[in-house]
Amino acid sequence: MFDRFRNKVKKGATGAASGLSTADVIYEFKATPLPDAIDGLLFRVSMAAPNDPSVTGFERYTARLLTEVGAANIRSIAVEHPISVRHLSSTGLLWFAFDASDLTPEQVSCVLGVESALNRMLFIGQALKKEGFSQAAACTEELCARHDWHTMRTIGWDADRYLSGSEKGNDRLTLNGVTGARGGNWDVLTRLAEFCESVVLPYRLDYRLDCDMSCGAVEMHITVPAPEHMPRSRWVEAGNQWLDCAAQRPSAAAAYALRLVMLMTGAAFGASVGVARVCVHGHESQLSNPVVLSLEFERMPFVMGTAPSIKAGALSQETGDFDPALLFSLLHPARWAISPDAFGHNQPVEPLVSSLSERRTPLAQDIRALPNGLANVLHADRVCDLDVMSVQDEALSERLRSALADRDDAPLLATAQLEELLAAGDTASTSGAERADAPLLYCENAIARYLVDLTGAAPEQRYCRASDVRHAARSALALLYLEMGDAAGALAQAETCVKRAPTSASAYQDLITVHASQNRYDLAVDVATCALRYQVFDDAVSYLYYRLAYALWKTGRLEEAVACYGMVPEDAQMGSAAKRELAELLEEMGNREPMGAAEIAATLRVGGIPQAPTDEVVELMSKALIELCDANLPLAAAPLATMLGRIKRDDVLSAIGRSLREG
């Protein structure tokens, strides 16, 4: 075992001599299993003599930081809980992907501590490079320490320049051809989310944003580092020695938190000249933890009092590293809630009462009118008319479960029970549309409700929410009829499902199954092609392409079949089956080569097959998102931002989705 580590020492000596850069040292933690990379470095440093040139000062300081945050415990955590080390192209930093809900608070603290230690070393490497020390072997441990502390105290040194941010254009004001109001909620949220995603900080920043530009208020929840993540040693030039500052870590964490609040506040005021008030709530390490500081700022005191101090560098001085009281005296908040203990550790506090109006009424209870421009597009007059996810028909749910439990052993009994469920009608027990003649509408998810306009509905058309339980009963009845040989009955039920759920994939899947069972693959092709016009969820899209591919194969449209099989990812639910069937089809076609992405797209286009999600879907979702956001309807807008973030693989949109949902 020790021979392996001795080999690492020899390799380290060779690496240093060959000009290993500071970034190379840190990115090794991404290239190698994290526990091995940590233990390997710690062992090399511990085995090396103080002046051993095979271990650089950069590596020694990295080992110091890792030791201070308890990195040796990472292996026991990683054994049971996967930790993936990723490199963020937006910031150049490392990001550890892990499921915090599966870890204890101590384990989460350890993982975040290691992440921050490595990112602080990346900061140090960048600073050293500016000074001409790009190679790890060219710098001392003491120089690294000096840059480490300098990085933490200067995170907000230029916060004042963000105050003029709204004078610059916002590339995200327009999304997929839809433009929000300048200075409106969408404008401010996208500016702030873009800032949070791109700002480079030594500690992880998780956040939630909220704003109401009708009253000029912005509210932010952010994470601040825990004391155990701060350095516990400090190099003092005057004494030419290392000082233990473990007792000062709480004060150092509190000072960093205030500097971070200053930075975030400057960005918020800079998002629009209409922002009059900013409130920042800090949570230690995770947003799920209690608030440990809460500060509210008014615009003019910040602009006229705090900003000049920032510009003069007063908040970035070394004297404030362990003196949060000094920093606080320069911030000029209008209201605050901070409660440090005797050691300077900020304790949980009651957050300041929000200045924002209450806008997160559950959709089913929200009777506010929709914006005029959206009512006819969403075919709803009130916010509650968009609700399709609230619980309903609780009394019927047990009857449905009982019927489904009997379907295998007693299909006739199950059929009778399902038919009885449907006999009472399909209207849901919610308010729905007020028009008595409104047609029934079932939507399997929130996005399906927003896309109804794509079915060709007249602008004035409104709907009444169908019963979820009875729709499920009808779907189950269609398949039961099919199993019992009643193809006509199955077809009637499946067609009714599609009529009442025109944007829901599950309804189309039932109808495809009925047609395929009767070898009517031409009709199955039509149904699947239509269904793809409304789908955005990966599972639904890949499953429909799989069903469509087989139906196309059976109707002799082999090129289109190959293209549709190519649209099914290998890791999808039907990925293995699609891969196997595609191989058989290609062999049947004379060992034809699979299609590349460009050929797949061209073949689908020529064949009249939508490439889901379609441009029409994305544009409609974007219009609804921006207008609902600007109209102060965050819960209605949240699913759209989340879905567009997935479609576009856009972290800013995904973050906005979380913020709209949670505030």
XYZ file of C-alpha atoms in Angstrom:
663
model
C 0.000 0.000 0.000
C 2.704 2.477 0.990
C 4.690 1.665 -2.143
C 1.849 3.070 -4.184
C 1.993 6.348 -2.255
C 5.792 6.456 -2.561
C 5.310 6.181 -6.314
C 3.004 9.154 -6.097
C 5.767 11.098 -4.359
C 8.166 10.278 -7.178
C 5.577 11.200 -9.789
C 4.949 14.455 -7.936
C 8.630 15.332 -8.083
C 8.676 14.692 -11.805
C 5.480 16.685 -12.312
C 6.804 19.713 -10.462
C 10.053 19.636 -12.343
C 8.232 19.413 -15.673
C 6.318 22.653 -15.068
C 2.992 21.591 -13.557
C 0.668 24.617 -13.506
C -1.411 25.610 -10.499
C -4.598 24.767 -12.415
C -3.204 21.298 -13.239
C -2.779 20.600 -9.536
C -6.441 21.395 -8.790
C -7.963 19.776 -11.869
C -6.308 16.540 -10.829
C -9.105 16.358 -8.279
C -11.549 16.159 -11.176
C -9.566 13.626 -13.183
C -8.975 11.247 -10.263
C -11.531 9.775 -7.823
C -11.903 12.527 -5.249
C -10.941 10.478 -2.137
C -7.815 9.173 -3.889
C -6.787 12.641 -5.031
C -7.219 14.042 -1.517
C -5.481 11.220 0.318
C -2.708 11.129 -2.251
C -1.905 14.819 -1.865
C -2.150 14.741 1.929
C 0.168 11.741 2.092
C 2.725 13.261 -0.293
C 2.864 16.478 1.696
C 3.068 14.670 5.039
C 5.939 12.476 3.807
C 7.951 15.339 2.336
C 10.587 17.259 4.250
C 9.849 20.987 4.767
C 12.254 22.015 2.010
C 11.615 19.078 -0.330
C 11.388 20.672 -3.826
C 9.239 17.789 -5.117
C 6.271 19.263 -3.191
C 5.484 22.843 -4.130
C 4.298 25.595 -1.856
C 1.045 25.616 -3.805
C 0.493 21.932 -3.027
C 1.420 22.451 0.619
C -1.160 25.196 1.028
C -3.765 23.066 -0.756
C -3.052 20.284 1.731
C -3.300 22.780 4.599
C -6.756 23.931 3.494
C -7.989 20.391 2.915
C -6.810 19.360 6.361
C -8.521 22.356 7.961
C -11.919 21.424 6.479
C -11.653 17.735 7.408
C -11.150 16.440 3.873
C -9.908 13.080 5.188
C -13.568 12.269 5.908
C -14.547 12.491 2.242
C -13.759 8.827 1.557
C -16.229 7.509 4.125
C -18.887 9.827 2.681
C -18.168 8.939 -0.946
C -18.393 5.213 -0.243
C -22.155 5.483 0.226
C -22.966 8.809 -1.454
C -21.714 9.626 -4.975
C -19.877 12.928 -5.309
C -19.250 14.129 -8.852
C -16.640 16.851 -9.402
C -17.567 19.124 -12.310
C -15.913 22.073 -13.949
C -18.217 25.056 -14.512
C -17.496 26.765 -17.800
C -19.362 29.897 -16.631
C -16.993 30.579 -13.723
C -13.996 28.291 -14.232
C -14.589 26.855 -10.758
C -15.285 23.343 -9.498
C -18.755 22.281 -8.435
C -19.490 19.142 -6.438
C -22.709 17.400 -7.457
C -24.203 15.435 -4.574
C -27.555 14.790 -2.929
C -27.525 16.840 0.249
C -30.810 15.298 1.401
C -29.040 11.951 1.884
C -26.240 13.396 4.024
C -25.994 14.516 7.624
C -25.310 18.229 8.245
C -21.728 17.325 9.192
C -21.233 15.438 5.939
C -22.668 18.295 3.882
C -20.329 20.686 5.667
C -17.361 18.470 4.846
C -18.232 18.224 1.146
C -18.822 21.970 0.819
C -15.625 22.646 2.762
C -13.548 20.585 0.339
C -15.232 22.233 -2.641
C -14.479 25.703 -1.304
C -10.889 24.789 -0.416
C -10.180 23.701 -4.000
C -11.922 26.723 -5.475
C -9.957 29.047 -3.231
C -6.813 27.425 -4.606
C -8.050 28.145 -8.130
C -8.457 31.790 -7.100
C -4.951 31.766 -5.698
C -3.636 30.234 -8.907
C -5.252 32.980 -10.974
C -3.790 35.667 -8.718
C -0.344 34.091 -8.872
C -0.536 33.890 -12.648
C -1.132 37.651 -12.813
C 2.055 38.085 -10.797
C 3.985 35.849 -13.167
C 3.818 32.663 -11.066
C 1.862 30.360 -13.374
C 3.845 27.264 -12.363
C 3.064 25.528 -9.088
C 6.743 25.201 -8.276
C 7.303 28.950 -8.458
C 5.302 30.038 -5.406
C 5.567 29.600 -1.666
C 2.939 28.461 0.802
C 3.115 31.830 2.522
C 2.384 33.660 -0.735
C -0.652 31.418 -1.284
C -1.971 32.290 2.174
C -1.654 35.992 1.492
C -3.655 35.688 -1.718
C -6.239 33.482 -0.023
C -7.158 36.093 2.551
C -6.981 38.856 -0.042
C -9.502 37.017 -2.226
C -12.019 36.706 0.596
C -11.818 40.307 1.708
C -12.116 41.740 -1.822
C -15.153 39.823 -3.129
C -17.118 43.069 -3.208
C -14.382 45.583 -3.911
C -16.086 46.698 -7.137
C -19.705 46.312 -5.998
C -20.314 50.006 -6.614
C -19.804 49.588 -10.353
C -22.795 47.252 -10.546
C -25.063 50.161 -9.634
C -25.033 51.281 -13.256
C -25.802 47.794 -14.575
C -29.258 48.711 -15.876
C -27.681 51.148 -18.323
C -26.405 48.136 -20.230
C -28.629 46.007 -22.407
C -30.120 42.765 -21.140
C -29.619 39.953 -23.631
C -32.187 37.887 -21.744
C -34.982 40.441 -21.911
C -36.058 38.712 -25.120
C -36.578 34.960 -24.991
C -37.405 33.015 -28.137
C -38.804 36.106 -29.822
C -40.814 37.299 -26.799
C -39.695 40.496 -25.033
C -40.452 41.475 -21.448
C -41.024 44.974 -20.129
C -37.855 46.959 -19.458
C -37.557 47.423 -15.713
C -40.208 44.772 -15.119
C -39.966 41.599 -13.063
C -38.568 39.528 -15.927
C -35.882 42.110 -16.702
C -34.765 42.322 -13.066
C -34.877 38.575 -12.365
C -32.885 37.666 -15.467
C -30.249 40.302 -14.740
C -29.861 39.093 -11.154
C -29.872 35.400 -12.023
C -27.281 36.000 -14.746
C -25.138 37.825 -12.202
C -25.455 35.052 -9.617
C -24.611 32.340 -12.143
C -21.546 34.153 -13.445
C -20.094 35.831 -10.352
C -16.867 34.129 -9.270
C -16.698 33.535 -5.516
C -14.499 31.377 -3.278
C -17.536 29.803 -1.582
C -20.586 28.229 -3.165
C -23.458 30.637 -3.719
C -26.943 29.151 -3.711
C -29.741 31.652 -4.010
C -33.411 32.386 -4.506
C -34.622 35.672 -5.952
C -37.900 37.522 -5.716
C -39.052 40.914 -6.857
C -42.133 43.045 -7.305
C -41.295 45.961 -9.529
C -44.727 47.491 -9.025
C -43.365 48.613 -5.634
C -39.636 48.500 -6.484
C -38.763 45.723 -4.024
C -36.181 42.941 -4.425
C -35.635 40.109 -1.963
C -32.826 37.551 -2.007
C -32.054 34.422 -0.021
C -28.374 33.465 -0.278
C -25.968 31.009 1.322
C -23.033 32.215 3.405
C -20.093 30.053 4.538
C -20.030 28.355 7.928
C -17.181 29.190 10.341
C -15.585 25.766 9.823
C -15.055 26.621 6.156
C -12.898 29.642 6.920
C -9.087 29.386 7.176
C -7.854 28.403 10.613
C -4.305 29.606 10.045
C -2.803 32.852 8.851
C 0.705 33.799 7.799
C 1.971 36.892 9.565
C 4.788 38.581 7.684
C 5.904 40.681 10.638
C 6.459 37.685 12.861
C 7.476 35.386 10.013
C 5.187 32.695 11.405
C 1.863 30.929 11.089
C -0.800 31.989 13.570
C -3.687 29.777 14.642
C -6.877 31.755 14.103
C -9.376 28.955 14.777
C -11.079 31.026 17.466
C -11.609 33.836 14.964
C -13.256 31.700 12.288
C -16.808 32.712 13.322
C -15.905 36.388 13.031
C -14.203 35.767 9.703
C -17.340 34.010 8.409
C -19.517 36.886 9.619
C -17.256 39.417 7.898
C -17.357 37.470 4.628
C -21.159 37.279 4.866
C -21.467 41.072 5.185
C -19.159 41.606 2.228
C -21.250 39.176 0.205
C -24.451 40.977 1.214
C -22.851 44.219 0.061
C -22.037 42.669 -3.316
C -25.502 41.205 -3.815
C -27.184 44.448 -2.803
C -25.133 46.431 -5.298
C -26.121 44.004 -8.065
C -29.796 44.217 -7.077
C -29.904 48.027 -7.100
C -28.057 47.945 -10.414
C -30.638 45.659 -12.019
C -33.005 48.606 -12.519
C -33.264 52.208 -11.471
C -36.743 51.236 -10.332
C -35.368 49.085 -7.500
C -35.971 51.155 -4.373
C -35.502 48.538 -1.662
C -33.390 45.371 -1.330
C -33.616 42.767 1.415
C -31.000 40.019 1.715
C -31.376 36.953 3.939
C -28.273 34.821 4.586
C -28.479 31.082 5.336
C -25.446 29.232 6.661
C -24.157 26.704 4.057
C -27.585 25.694 2.698
C -30.800 27.516 1.893
C -32.668 24.901 3.908
C -30.848 26.079 7.045
C -32.211 28.936 9.188
C -31.542 32.577 8.367
C -28.525 33.896 10.290
C -28.580 37.477 9.041
C -31.251 39.615 7.438
C -30.572 43.137 6.141
C -32.706 45.584 4.192
C -31.326 48.567 2.287
C -32.971 51.660 0.855
C -31.633 52.862 -2.459
C -30.430 56.380 -1.689
C -28.652 55.605 1.610
C -26.860 52.771 -0.170
C -25.972 54.848 -3.227
C -24.925 57.937 -1.271
C -23.464 56.282 1.836
C -22.370 52.687 1.235
C -21.241 52.925 -2.380
C -18.619 55.655 -1.712
C -17.131 53.488 1.070
C -16.958 50.554 -1.346
C -15.295 52.691 -3.995
C -12.769 53.974 -1.455
C -11.927 50.385 -0.508
C -13.036 50.759 3.098
C -14.965 47.479 3.093
C -12.054 45.525 1.593
C -9.429 46.418 4.163
C -7.563 43.769 6.155
C -8.799 45.398 9.362
C -12.286 44.030 8.640
C -11.279 40.368 8.239
C -12.206 39.565 11.844
C -14.280 42.654 12.624
C -17.822 42.342 11.225
C -18.942 45.213 13.465
C -16.594 47.557 11.596
C -17.979 46.420 8.244
C -21.558 46.699 9.465
C -20.982 50.331 10.442
C -20.166 51.098 6.806
C -23.200 49.372 5.254
C -26.023 51.682 6.447
C -28.918 49.173 6.333
C -32.417 50.502 6.983
C -33.405 47.392 8.951
C -31.479 44.386 10.131
C -31.606 41.204 12.186
C -28.229 39.786 13.289
C -27.450 37.981 16.538
C -23.796 36.922 17.002
C -22.888 34.845 20.027
C -19.923 35.488 22.322
C -17.575 33.954 19.744
C -18.887 36.046 16.855
C -20.889 33.204 15.306
C -24.132 34.495 13.777
C -27.049 32.628 15.343
C -30.439 31.953 13.697
C -32.695 35.007 13.622
C -36.253 35.780 12.634
C -36.039 37.118 9.057
C -37.192 40.654 8.446
C -40.818 40.898 7.391
C -40.947 40.985 3.610
C -41.784 44.208 1.796
C -43.182 42.181 -1.077
C -46.890 41.674 -1.494
C -48.212 38.147 -1.036
C -48.364 36.736 -4.547
C -47.879 33.017 -3.994
C -51.467 31.993 -3.437
C -51.880 28.345 -4.513
C -53.093 28.256 -8.109
C -56.358 26.527 -7.250
C -57.235 29.376 -4.851
C -55.923 32.311 -6.892
C -58.882 34.173 -8.379
C -56.838 37.041 -9.836
C -57.517 37.835 -13.470
C -54.950 36.874 -16.070
C -53.371 39.655 -18.148
C -55.545 40.635 -21.108
C -52.925 39.563 -23.583
C -52.734 36.076 -22.106
C -56.354 35.223 -21.366
C -57.189 34.240 -24.942
C -53.822 32.545 -25.469
C -54.154 30.389 -22.364
C -57.932 30.055 -22.742
C -58.495 31.043 -19.136
C -59.737 34.178 -17.405
C -58.384 33.623 -13.894
C -55.227 32.111 -12.488
C -57.199 29.302 -10.848
C -58.443 28.217 -14.284
C -54.863 27.110 -15.034
C -54.764 24.703 -12.084
C -54.572 21.060 -13.109
C -52.444 19.666 -10.282
C -54.422 20.246 -7.087
C -55.918 17.176 -5.421
C -59.497 16.416 -6.394
C -61.974 13.527 -6.369
C -60.534 12.075 -3.185
C -63.711 10.088 -2.589
C -63.410 8.478 -6.020
C -59.709 7.667 -5.777
C -60.262 4.648 -3.537
C -62.906 3.281 -5.917
C -60.468 3.595 -8.798
C -57.716 1.827 -6.856
C -60.141 -0.984 -5.992
C -61.149 -1.417 -9.623
C -57.556 -1.471 -10.851
C -56.633 -4.016 -8.184
C -59.247 -6.398 -9.668
C -58.266 -5.994 -13.326
C -55.938 -9.019 -13.498
C -57.961 -11.530 -11.487
C -61.462 -10.285 -12.248
C -61.449 -8.166 -15.435
C -65.246 -8.255 -15.785
C -65.683 -6.912 -12.261
C -63.052 -4.256 -12.862
C -64.785 -3.254 -16.097
C -68.112 -2.889 -14.330
C -66.543 -0.759 -11.599
C -64.852 1.521 -14.108
C -68.009 1.921 -16.147
C -69.865 2.859 -12.962
C -67.230 5.496 -12.200
C -67.736 7.044 -15.619
C -71.509 6.969 -15.470
C -71.681 10.018 -13.176
C -69.866 12.232 -15.692
C -66.369 13.682 -15.903
C -66.586 17.145 -14.327
C -63.968 17.850 -11.659
C -64.930 19.053 -8.199
C -63.089 22.360 -8.621
C -64.243 25.783 -9.736
C -62.911 25.511 -13.307
C -64.454 27.797 -15.877
C -67.729 29.415 -14.982
C -69.349 28.734 -18.350
C -71.771 25.828 -18.126
C -71.093 24.821 -21.728
C -67.298 24.814 -21.396
C -65.818 21.562 -22.745
C -63.922 19.249 -20.418
C -60.142 19.402 -20.425
C -57.715 16.989 -18.792
C -54.009 17.834 -18.530
C -51.509 15.341 -17.143
C -49.119 18.133 -16.087
C -48.987 21.906 -15.796
C -47.188 22.392 -19.126
C -49.925 20.545 -21.013
C -52.404 23.161 -19.778
C -50.372 26.040 -21.214
C -50.179 24.472 -24.680
C -53.897 24.101 -25.416
C -53.775 27.024 -27.856
C -51.685 24.897 -30.227
C -54.648 22.559 -30.748
C -56.402 25.275 -32.760
C -58.842 26.379 -30.072
C -60.682 29.622 -30.772
C -59.369 32.573 -28.716
C -62.589 32.879 -26.728
C -62.709 29.158 -25.890
C -62.647 28.339 -22.191
C -62.533 24.946 -20.468
C -63.711 23.118 -17.393
C -61.208 20.867 -15.692
C -62.039 17.208 -16.161
C -61.895 14.757 -13.292
C -58.426 13.228 -12.950
C -59.845 10.018 -11.503
C -62.454 9.567 -14.190
C -59.919 10.251 -16.929
C -57.673 7.572 -15.448
C -60.711 5.264 -15.286
C -61.461 5.871 -18.961
C -57.853 5.160 -19.920
C -57.844 1.927 -17.923
C -61.208 0.946 -19.402
C -59.893 1.375 -22.944
C -57.068 -1.070 -22.269
C -59.385 -3.501 -20.489
C -61.769 -3.511 -23.437
C -58.812 -4.198 -25.696
C -57.643 -7.127 -23.575
C -61.174 -8.557 -23.609
C -61.401 -8.359 -27.417
C -63.692 -5.330 -27.639
C -61.609 -3.280 -30.068
C -64.482 -0.936 -30.932
C -65.140 -0.152 -27.282
C -61.426 0.398 -26.671
C -61.198 2.739 -29.658
C -64.172 4.795 -28.479
C -62.727 5.276 -25.000
C -59.213 6.048 -26.280
C -60.508 8.603 -28.772
C -62.504 10.288 -26.012
C -59.329 10.472 -23.921
C -57.496 12.241 -26.728
C -60.427 14.602 -27.326
C -60.454 15.645 -23.677
C -56.674 15.599 -23.232
C -55.378 16.969 -26.550
C -51.952 17.980 -25.208
C -51.270 15.007 -22.901
C -48.974 12.238 -24.124
C -50.626 9.434 -22.156
C -53.922 9.836 -24.014
C -52.204 9.481 -27.384
C -50.215 6.486 -26.175
C -53.442 4.634 -25.366
C -54.833 5.379 -28.814
C -51.594 4.253 -30.481
C -51.824 0.976 -28.541
C -55.383 0.401 -29.768
C -54.481 1.070 -33.408
C -51.329 -1.061 -33.240
C -53.270 -3.992 -31.778
C -55.427 -3.968 -34.923
C -52.408 -3.555 -37.213
C -53.610 -0.081 -38.175
C -50.102 1.287 -38.178
C -51.010 4.033 -40.638
C -53.373 5.464 -38.025
C -50.781 4.919 -35.285
C -48.358 7.036 -37.335
C -50.903 9.850 -37.569
C -51.629 9.758 -33.836
C -47.970 9.716 -32.772
C -47.090 12.502 -35.215
C -49.888 14.657 -33.832
C -48.897 13.922 -30.221
C -45.309 15.066 -30.776
C -46.538 18.590 -31.542
C -47.337 19.124 -27.859
C -44.638 17.239 -25.958
C -41.755 18.662 -23.935
C -40.889 16.016 -21.324
C -37.981 13.792 -22.348
C -39.657 10.520 -21.333
C -42.836 11.266 -23.258
C -40.945 12.486 -26.324
C -38.604 9.492 -26.513
C -41.461 7.010 -25.972
C -43.550 8.573 -28.757
C -40.603 8.501 -31.154
C -40.111 4.827 -30.278
C -43.760 3.991 -30.980
C -43.707 6.088 -34.145
C -40.535 4.441 -35.406
C -42.043 0.961 -35.195
C -45.294 2.103 -36.845
C -43.326 3.749 -39.675
C -41.330 0.554 -40.127
C -44.546 -1.421 -40.428
C -45.936 0.988 -43.030
C -42.793 0.837 -45.169
C -41.479 4.315 -44.374
C -38.080 2.979 -43.482
C -35.980 6.146 -43.693
C -38.320 7.982 -41.326
C -38.316 4.942 -39.045
C -34.522 5.032 -38.818
C -34.663 8.754 -38.007
C -37.253 8.241 -35.259
C -35.279 5.412 -33.678
C -32.334 7.810 -33.700
C -34.367 10.237 -31.576
C -34.543 7.751 -28.690
C -31.571 8.209 -26.313
C -29.857 5.039 -25.162
C -30.574 5.882 -21.517
C -34.307 6.412 -22.160
C -36.881 3.952 -20.881
C -37.150 2.346 -24.322
C -33.533 3.015 -25.253
C -32.395 -0.613 -25.262
C -35.430 -1.777 -27.235
C -34.972 1.062 -29.748
C -31.306 0.193 -30.219
C -32.129 -3.463 -30.801
C -34.956 -2.751 -33.250
C -32.866 -0.173 -35.109
C -30.131 -2.767 -35.626
C -32.695 -5.172 -37.100
C -34.099 -2.454 -39.360
C -30.665 -1.397 -40.601
C -29.844 -5.008 -41.398
C -33.126 -5.330 -43.289
C -32.140 -2.238 -45.279
C -28.911 -3.847 -46.409
C -26.769 -2.924 -43.434
C -27.484 0.757 -43.806
C -25.463 3.077 -41.552
C -27.284 4.849 -38.698
C -28.147 8.487 -39.291
C -26.276 11.411 -37.815
C -28.063 14.303 -36.142
C -28.215 16.453 -39.286
C -29.618 13.635 -41.407
C -32.180 12.768 -38.737
C -33.406 16.372 -38.632
C -33.641 16.584 -42.429
C -35.472 13.256 -42.691
C -38.013 14.254 -40.043
C -38.597 17.573 -41.758
C -39.189 15.998 -45.164
C -41.443 13.366 -43.607
C -43.590 15.969 -41.842
C -42.652 14.659 -38.414
C -42.221 17.264 -35.653
C -38.874 17.519 -33.903
C -40.067 17.842 -30.324
C -40.156 20.149 -28.535
C -41.181 22.279 -31.499
C -40.439 25.962 -32.006
C -44.159 26.705 -31.621
C -44.185 25.053 -28.197
C -41.099 26.934 -27.024
C -42.424 30.287 -28.267
C -45.795 29.824 -26.578
C -44.143 28.794 -23.312
C -41.835 31.819 -23.493
C -44.736 34.213 -24.051
C -46.665 32.791 -21.116
C -43.595 32.765 -18.864
C -42.580 36.370 -19.447
C -46.072 37.841 -19.267
C -47.028 35.862 -16.154
C -43.758 36.887 -14.508
C -44.241 40.564 -15.335
C -47.833 40.338 -14.077
C -46.673 39.233 -10.591
C -47.957 35.659 -10.985
C -44.835 33.703 -9.985
C -46.430 30.322 -9.219
C -48.153 30.277 -12.601
C -44.879 31.172 -14.336
C -42.583 28.795 -12.422
C -43.238 25.523 -14.346
C -42.577 27.289 -17.636
C -39.195 28.657 -16.552
C -38.169 25.263 -15.181
C -39.148 23.449 -18.365
C -37.510 26.004 -20.667
C -34.371 25.698 -18.537
C -34.358 21.937 -19.194
C -35.042 22.319 -22.898
C -32.356 24.974 -23.359
C -30.016 23.466 -20.739
C -29.893 26.958 -19.311
C -28.873 27.355 -15.658
C -30.245 30.899 -15.487
C -33.737 29.841 -16.568
C -33.651 26.873 -14.198
C -32.633 29.158 -11.331
C -35.443 31.563 -12.185
C -37.851 28.631 -12.137
C -36.776 27.721 -8.596
C -36.995 31.348 -7.509
C -40.485 31.816 -8.967
C -41.656 28.659 -7.226
C -40.047 29.235 -3.837
C -39.349 32.967 -3.619
